[in-house]
Coordinates of C-alpha atoms in Angstrom, one line a residue:
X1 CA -12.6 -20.7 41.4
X2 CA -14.7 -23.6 42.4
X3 CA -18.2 -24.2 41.5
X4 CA -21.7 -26.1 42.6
X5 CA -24.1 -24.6 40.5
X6 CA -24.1 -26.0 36.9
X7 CA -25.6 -22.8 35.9
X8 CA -22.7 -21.2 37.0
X9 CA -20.3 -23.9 35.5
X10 CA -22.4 -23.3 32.0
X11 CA -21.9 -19.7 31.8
X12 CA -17.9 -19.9 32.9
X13 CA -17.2 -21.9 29.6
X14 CA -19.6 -20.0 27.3
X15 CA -16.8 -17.8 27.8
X16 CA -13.8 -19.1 28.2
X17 CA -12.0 -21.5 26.0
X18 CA -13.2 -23.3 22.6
X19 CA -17.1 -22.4 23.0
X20 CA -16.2 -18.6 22.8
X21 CA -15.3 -19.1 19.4
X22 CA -18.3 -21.3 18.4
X23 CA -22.0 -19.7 17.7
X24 CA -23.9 -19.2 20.7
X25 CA -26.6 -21.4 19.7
X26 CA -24.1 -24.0 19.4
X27 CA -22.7 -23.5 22.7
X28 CA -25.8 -23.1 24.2
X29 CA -27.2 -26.3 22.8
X30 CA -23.9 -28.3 24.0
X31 CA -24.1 -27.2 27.4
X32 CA -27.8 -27.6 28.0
X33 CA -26.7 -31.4 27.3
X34 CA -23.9 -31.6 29.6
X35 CA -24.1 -32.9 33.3
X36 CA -21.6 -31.6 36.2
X37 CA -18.7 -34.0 37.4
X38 CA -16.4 -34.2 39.8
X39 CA -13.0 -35.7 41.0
X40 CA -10.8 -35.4 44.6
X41 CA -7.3 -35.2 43.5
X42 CA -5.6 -38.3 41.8
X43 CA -8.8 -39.5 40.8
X44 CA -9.0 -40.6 36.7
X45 CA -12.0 -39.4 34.5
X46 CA -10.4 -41.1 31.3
X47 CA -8.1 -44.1 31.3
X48 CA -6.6 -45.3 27.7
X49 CA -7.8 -48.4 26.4
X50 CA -11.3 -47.5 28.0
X51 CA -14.8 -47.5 26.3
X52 CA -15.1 -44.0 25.1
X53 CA -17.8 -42.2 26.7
X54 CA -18.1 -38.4 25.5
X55 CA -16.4 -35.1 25.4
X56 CA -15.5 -32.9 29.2
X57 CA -15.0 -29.3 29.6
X58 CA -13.0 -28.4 32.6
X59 CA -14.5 -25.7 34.9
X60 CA -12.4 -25.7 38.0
X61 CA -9.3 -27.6 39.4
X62 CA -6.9 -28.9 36.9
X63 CA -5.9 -32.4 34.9
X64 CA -2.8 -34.4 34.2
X65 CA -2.8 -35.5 30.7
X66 CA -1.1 -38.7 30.4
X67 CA 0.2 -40.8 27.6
X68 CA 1.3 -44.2 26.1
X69 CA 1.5 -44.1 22.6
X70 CA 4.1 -46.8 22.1
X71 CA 5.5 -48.9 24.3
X72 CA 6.1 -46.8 27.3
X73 CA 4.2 -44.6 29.5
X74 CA 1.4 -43.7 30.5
X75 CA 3.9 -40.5 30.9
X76 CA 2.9 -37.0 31.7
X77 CA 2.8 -34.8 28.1
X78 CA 0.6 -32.1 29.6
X79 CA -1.6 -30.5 32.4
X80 CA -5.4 -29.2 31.3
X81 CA -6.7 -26.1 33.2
X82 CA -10.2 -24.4 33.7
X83 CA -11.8 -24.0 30.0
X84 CA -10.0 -26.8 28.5
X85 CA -12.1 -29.7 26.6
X86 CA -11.0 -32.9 25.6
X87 CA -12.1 -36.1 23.9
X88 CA -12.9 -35.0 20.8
X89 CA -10.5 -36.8 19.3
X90 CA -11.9 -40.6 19.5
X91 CA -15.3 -38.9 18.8
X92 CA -14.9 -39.0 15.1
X93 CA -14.8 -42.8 15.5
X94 CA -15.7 -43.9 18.8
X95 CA -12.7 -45.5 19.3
X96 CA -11.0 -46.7 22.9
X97 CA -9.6 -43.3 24.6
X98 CA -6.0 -42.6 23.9
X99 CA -4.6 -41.1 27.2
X100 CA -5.5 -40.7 30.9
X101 CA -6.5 -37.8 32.5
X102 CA -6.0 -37.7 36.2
X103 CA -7.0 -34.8 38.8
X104 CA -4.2 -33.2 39.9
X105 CA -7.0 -31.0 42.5
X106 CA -10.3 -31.7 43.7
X107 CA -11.6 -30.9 40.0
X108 CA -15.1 -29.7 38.7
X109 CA -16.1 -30.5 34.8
X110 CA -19.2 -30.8 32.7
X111 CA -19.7 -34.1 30.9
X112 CA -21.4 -34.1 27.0
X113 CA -21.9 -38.0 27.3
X114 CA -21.2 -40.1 24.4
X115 CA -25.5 -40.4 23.7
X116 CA -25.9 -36.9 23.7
X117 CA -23.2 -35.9 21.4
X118 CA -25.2 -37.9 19.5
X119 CA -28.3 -36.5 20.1
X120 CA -26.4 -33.1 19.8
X121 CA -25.4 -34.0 16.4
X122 CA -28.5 -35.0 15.0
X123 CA -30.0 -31.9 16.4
X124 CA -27.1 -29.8 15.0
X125 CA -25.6 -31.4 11.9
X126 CA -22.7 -28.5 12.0
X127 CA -21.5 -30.0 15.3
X128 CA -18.8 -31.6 13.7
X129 CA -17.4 -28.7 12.8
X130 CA -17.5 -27.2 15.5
X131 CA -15.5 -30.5 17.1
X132 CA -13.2 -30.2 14.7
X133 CA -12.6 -27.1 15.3
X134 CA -11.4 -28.1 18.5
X135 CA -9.2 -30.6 17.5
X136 CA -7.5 -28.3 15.4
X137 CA -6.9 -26.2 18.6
X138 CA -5.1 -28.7 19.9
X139 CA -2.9 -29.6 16.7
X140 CA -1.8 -26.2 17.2
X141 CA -0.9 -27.3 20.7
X142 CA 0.9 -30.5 19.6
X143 CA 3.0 -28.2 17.4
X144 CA 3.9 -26.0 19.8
X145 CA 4.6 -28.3 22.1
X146 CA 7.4 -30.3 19.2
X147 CA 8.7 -26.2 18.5
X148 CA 9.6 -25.9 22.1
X149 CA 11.2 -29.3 22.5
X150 CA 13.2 -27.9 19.7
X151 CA 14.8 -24.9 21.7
X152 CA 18.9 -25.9 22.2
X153 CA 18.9 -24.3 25.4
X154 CA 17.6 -26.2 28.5
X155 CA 17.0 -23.1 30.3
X156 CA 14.6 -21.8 27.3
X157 CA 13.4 -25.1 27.0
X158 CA 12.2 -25.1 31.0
X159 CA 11.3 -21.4 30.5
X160 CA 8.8 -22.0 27.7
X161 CA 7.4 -25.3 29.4
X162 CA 6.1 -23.4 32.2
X163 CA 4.7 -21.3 30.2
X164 CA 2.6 -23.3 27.8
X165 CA 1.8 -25.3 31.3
X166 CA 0.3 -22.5 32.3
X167 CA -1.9 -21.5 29.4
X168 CA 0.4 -18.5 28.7
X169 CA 2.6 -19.7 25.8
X170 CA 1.6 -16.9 23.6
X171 CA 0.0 -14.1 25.6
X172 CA -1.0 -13.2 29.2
X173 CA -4.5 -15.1 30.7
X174 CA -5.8 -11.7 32.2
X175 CA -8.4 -13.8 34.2
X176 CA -5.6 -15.8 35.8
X177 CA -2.7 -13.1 35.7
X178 CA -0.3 -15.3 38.3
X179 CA -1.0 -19.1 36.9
X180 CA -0.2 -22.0 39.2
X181 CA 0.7 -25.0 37.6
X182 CA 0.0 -28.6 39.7
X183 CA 3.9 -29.9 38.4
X184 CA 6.7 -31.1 39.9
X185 CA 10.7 -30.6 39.3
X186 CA 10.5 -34.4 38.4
X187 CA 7.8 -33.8 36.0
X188 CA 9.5 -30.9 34.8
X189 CA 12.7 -33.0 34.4
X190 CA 10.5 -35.5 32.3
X191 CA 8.8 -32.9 30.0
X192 CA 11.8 -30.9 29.7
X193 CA 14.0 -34.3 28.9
X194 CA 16.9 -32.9 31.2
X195 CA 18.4 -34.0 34.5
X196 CA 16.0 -33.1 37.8
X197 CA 19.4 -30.5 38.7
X198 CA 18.9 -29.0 35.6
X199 CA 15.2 -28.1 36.5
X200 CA 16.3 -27.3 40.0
X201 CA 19.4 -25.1 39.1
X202 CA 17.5 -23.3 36.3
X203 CA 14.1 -22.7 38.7
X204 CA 16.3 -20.9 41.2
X205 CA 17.7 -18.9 38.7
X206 CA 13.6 -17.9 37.9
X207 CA 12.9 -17.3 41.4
X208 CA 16.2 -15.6 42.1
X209 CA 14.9 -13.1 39.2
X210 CA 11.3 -12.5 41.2
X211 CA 9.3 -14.3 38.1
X212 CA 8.3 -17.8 39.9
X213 CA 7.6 -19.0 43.0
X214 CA 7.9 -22.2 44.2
X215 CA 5.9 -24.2 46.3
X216 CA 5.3 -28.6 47.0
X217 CA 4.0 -29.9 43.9
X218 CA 3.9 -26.5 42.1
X219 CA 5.2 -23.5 40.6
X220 CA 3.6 -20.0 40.2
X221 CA 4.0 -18.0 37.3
X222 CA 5.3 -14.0 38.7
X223 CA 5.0 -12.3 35.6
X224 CA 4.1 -14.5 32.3
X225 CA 4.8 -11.4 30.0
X226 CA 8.9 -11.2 31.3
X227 CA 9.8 -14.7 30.6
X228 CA 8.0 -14.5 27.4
X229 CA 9.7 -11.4 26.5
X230 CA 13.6 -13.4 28.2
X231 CA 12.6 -16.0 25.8
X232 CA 12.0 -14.1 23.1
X233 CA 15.3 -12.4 23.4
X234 CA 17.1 -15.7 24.4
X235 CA 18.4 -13.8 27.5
X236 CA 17.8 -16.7 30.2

């Protein structure tokens, strides 16, 4: 759902994503701070190696999360959908940012620049916290993402890819019950560390079975719950 009004914008991520698990004074404090963004598709907000300048909250549209940790990449590890934040990690230090973030849609966000974290933070000491906090939610990410990679089976592997991809790893998104995921059967060949006929093989199988659809440059999610419930039972 797109938006213009950065009213509107503020409200959807009160409540959705990491501020719905932070105080509402907190929350409310952040967002009075933040200014509303933009970027067309294929645009970057964040490139690695750049001057870090604050922490975004996406409200509409969808990022790819890049990286280049060693001596390859930048290489897809991730996409980021509506009520996702990021760059709190390099706030602890205010250190060069460590990935790039690329519009994979025309994109809306809401920008805490790096001056008023810091004015946040020495209006609300607990801030920190509450940043950390965040980071923790996605070290639980990271360690889903290594479980996963983990599964034998390339099918399982592809089945639960999709599904953390589309923010419905563990449970259904009730708000977004059919999730599209901007992807492609190369990225999914990439992320999945199989053969692009192994992706296109296993897809049809998914689609065959009514629980994806495919379409250019993405993949929609049918029924989240069944191929959680496939996986579960290692029935793909």
């Amino acid at each position: 759902m797109p938006f213009t009004r950065i009213g509107d914008a503020r409200a959807f991520l009160r409540r959705r994503g990491w501020l719905s698990g932070t105080p509402p004074r907190f929350a409310d404090a952040l967002l009075a701070r933040c200014q509303m963004g933009s970027a067309e598709r294929g645009a970057a907000v964040y490139r690695i190696g750049a001057p870090y300048d604050g922490l975004r909250g996406i409200v509409s549209g969808g990022f790819a999360f890049e990286i280049a940790p060693y001596e390859r990449g930048p290489n897809l590890a991730h996409v980021f959908r509506p009520g996702f934040w990021f760059g709190e990690a390099e706030s602890f230090d205010a250190r060069p940012q460590i990935a790039t973030i690329v519009a994979t849609r025309d994109s809306t966000f809401l920008h805490l620049t790096l001056s008023e974290l810091r004015a946040l933070v020495a209006e609300e000491p607990e801030t920190w916290r509450w940043i950390g906090q965040l980071g923790g939610q996605h070290l639980d990410l990271a360690l889903g993402i290594i479980d996963d990679h983990m599964l034998r089976d390339s099918g399982e592997r592809i089945t639960a890819l999709l599904l953390r991809l589309a923010g419905a790893r563990k449970a259904d998104t009730p708000h977004d019950p059919r999730p599209e995921i901007d992807v492609t059967q190369s990225d999914l060949a990439q992320l999945a560390t199989v053969s692009r006929a192994t992706v296109v093989d296993k897809l049809q199988a998914l689609e065959n079975d009514g629980l994806i659809a495919r379409n250019y440059g993405c993949v929609t999610l049918l029924d989240p719950g069944a191929m959680r419930a496939r996986l579960a039972h290692g029935s793909l």
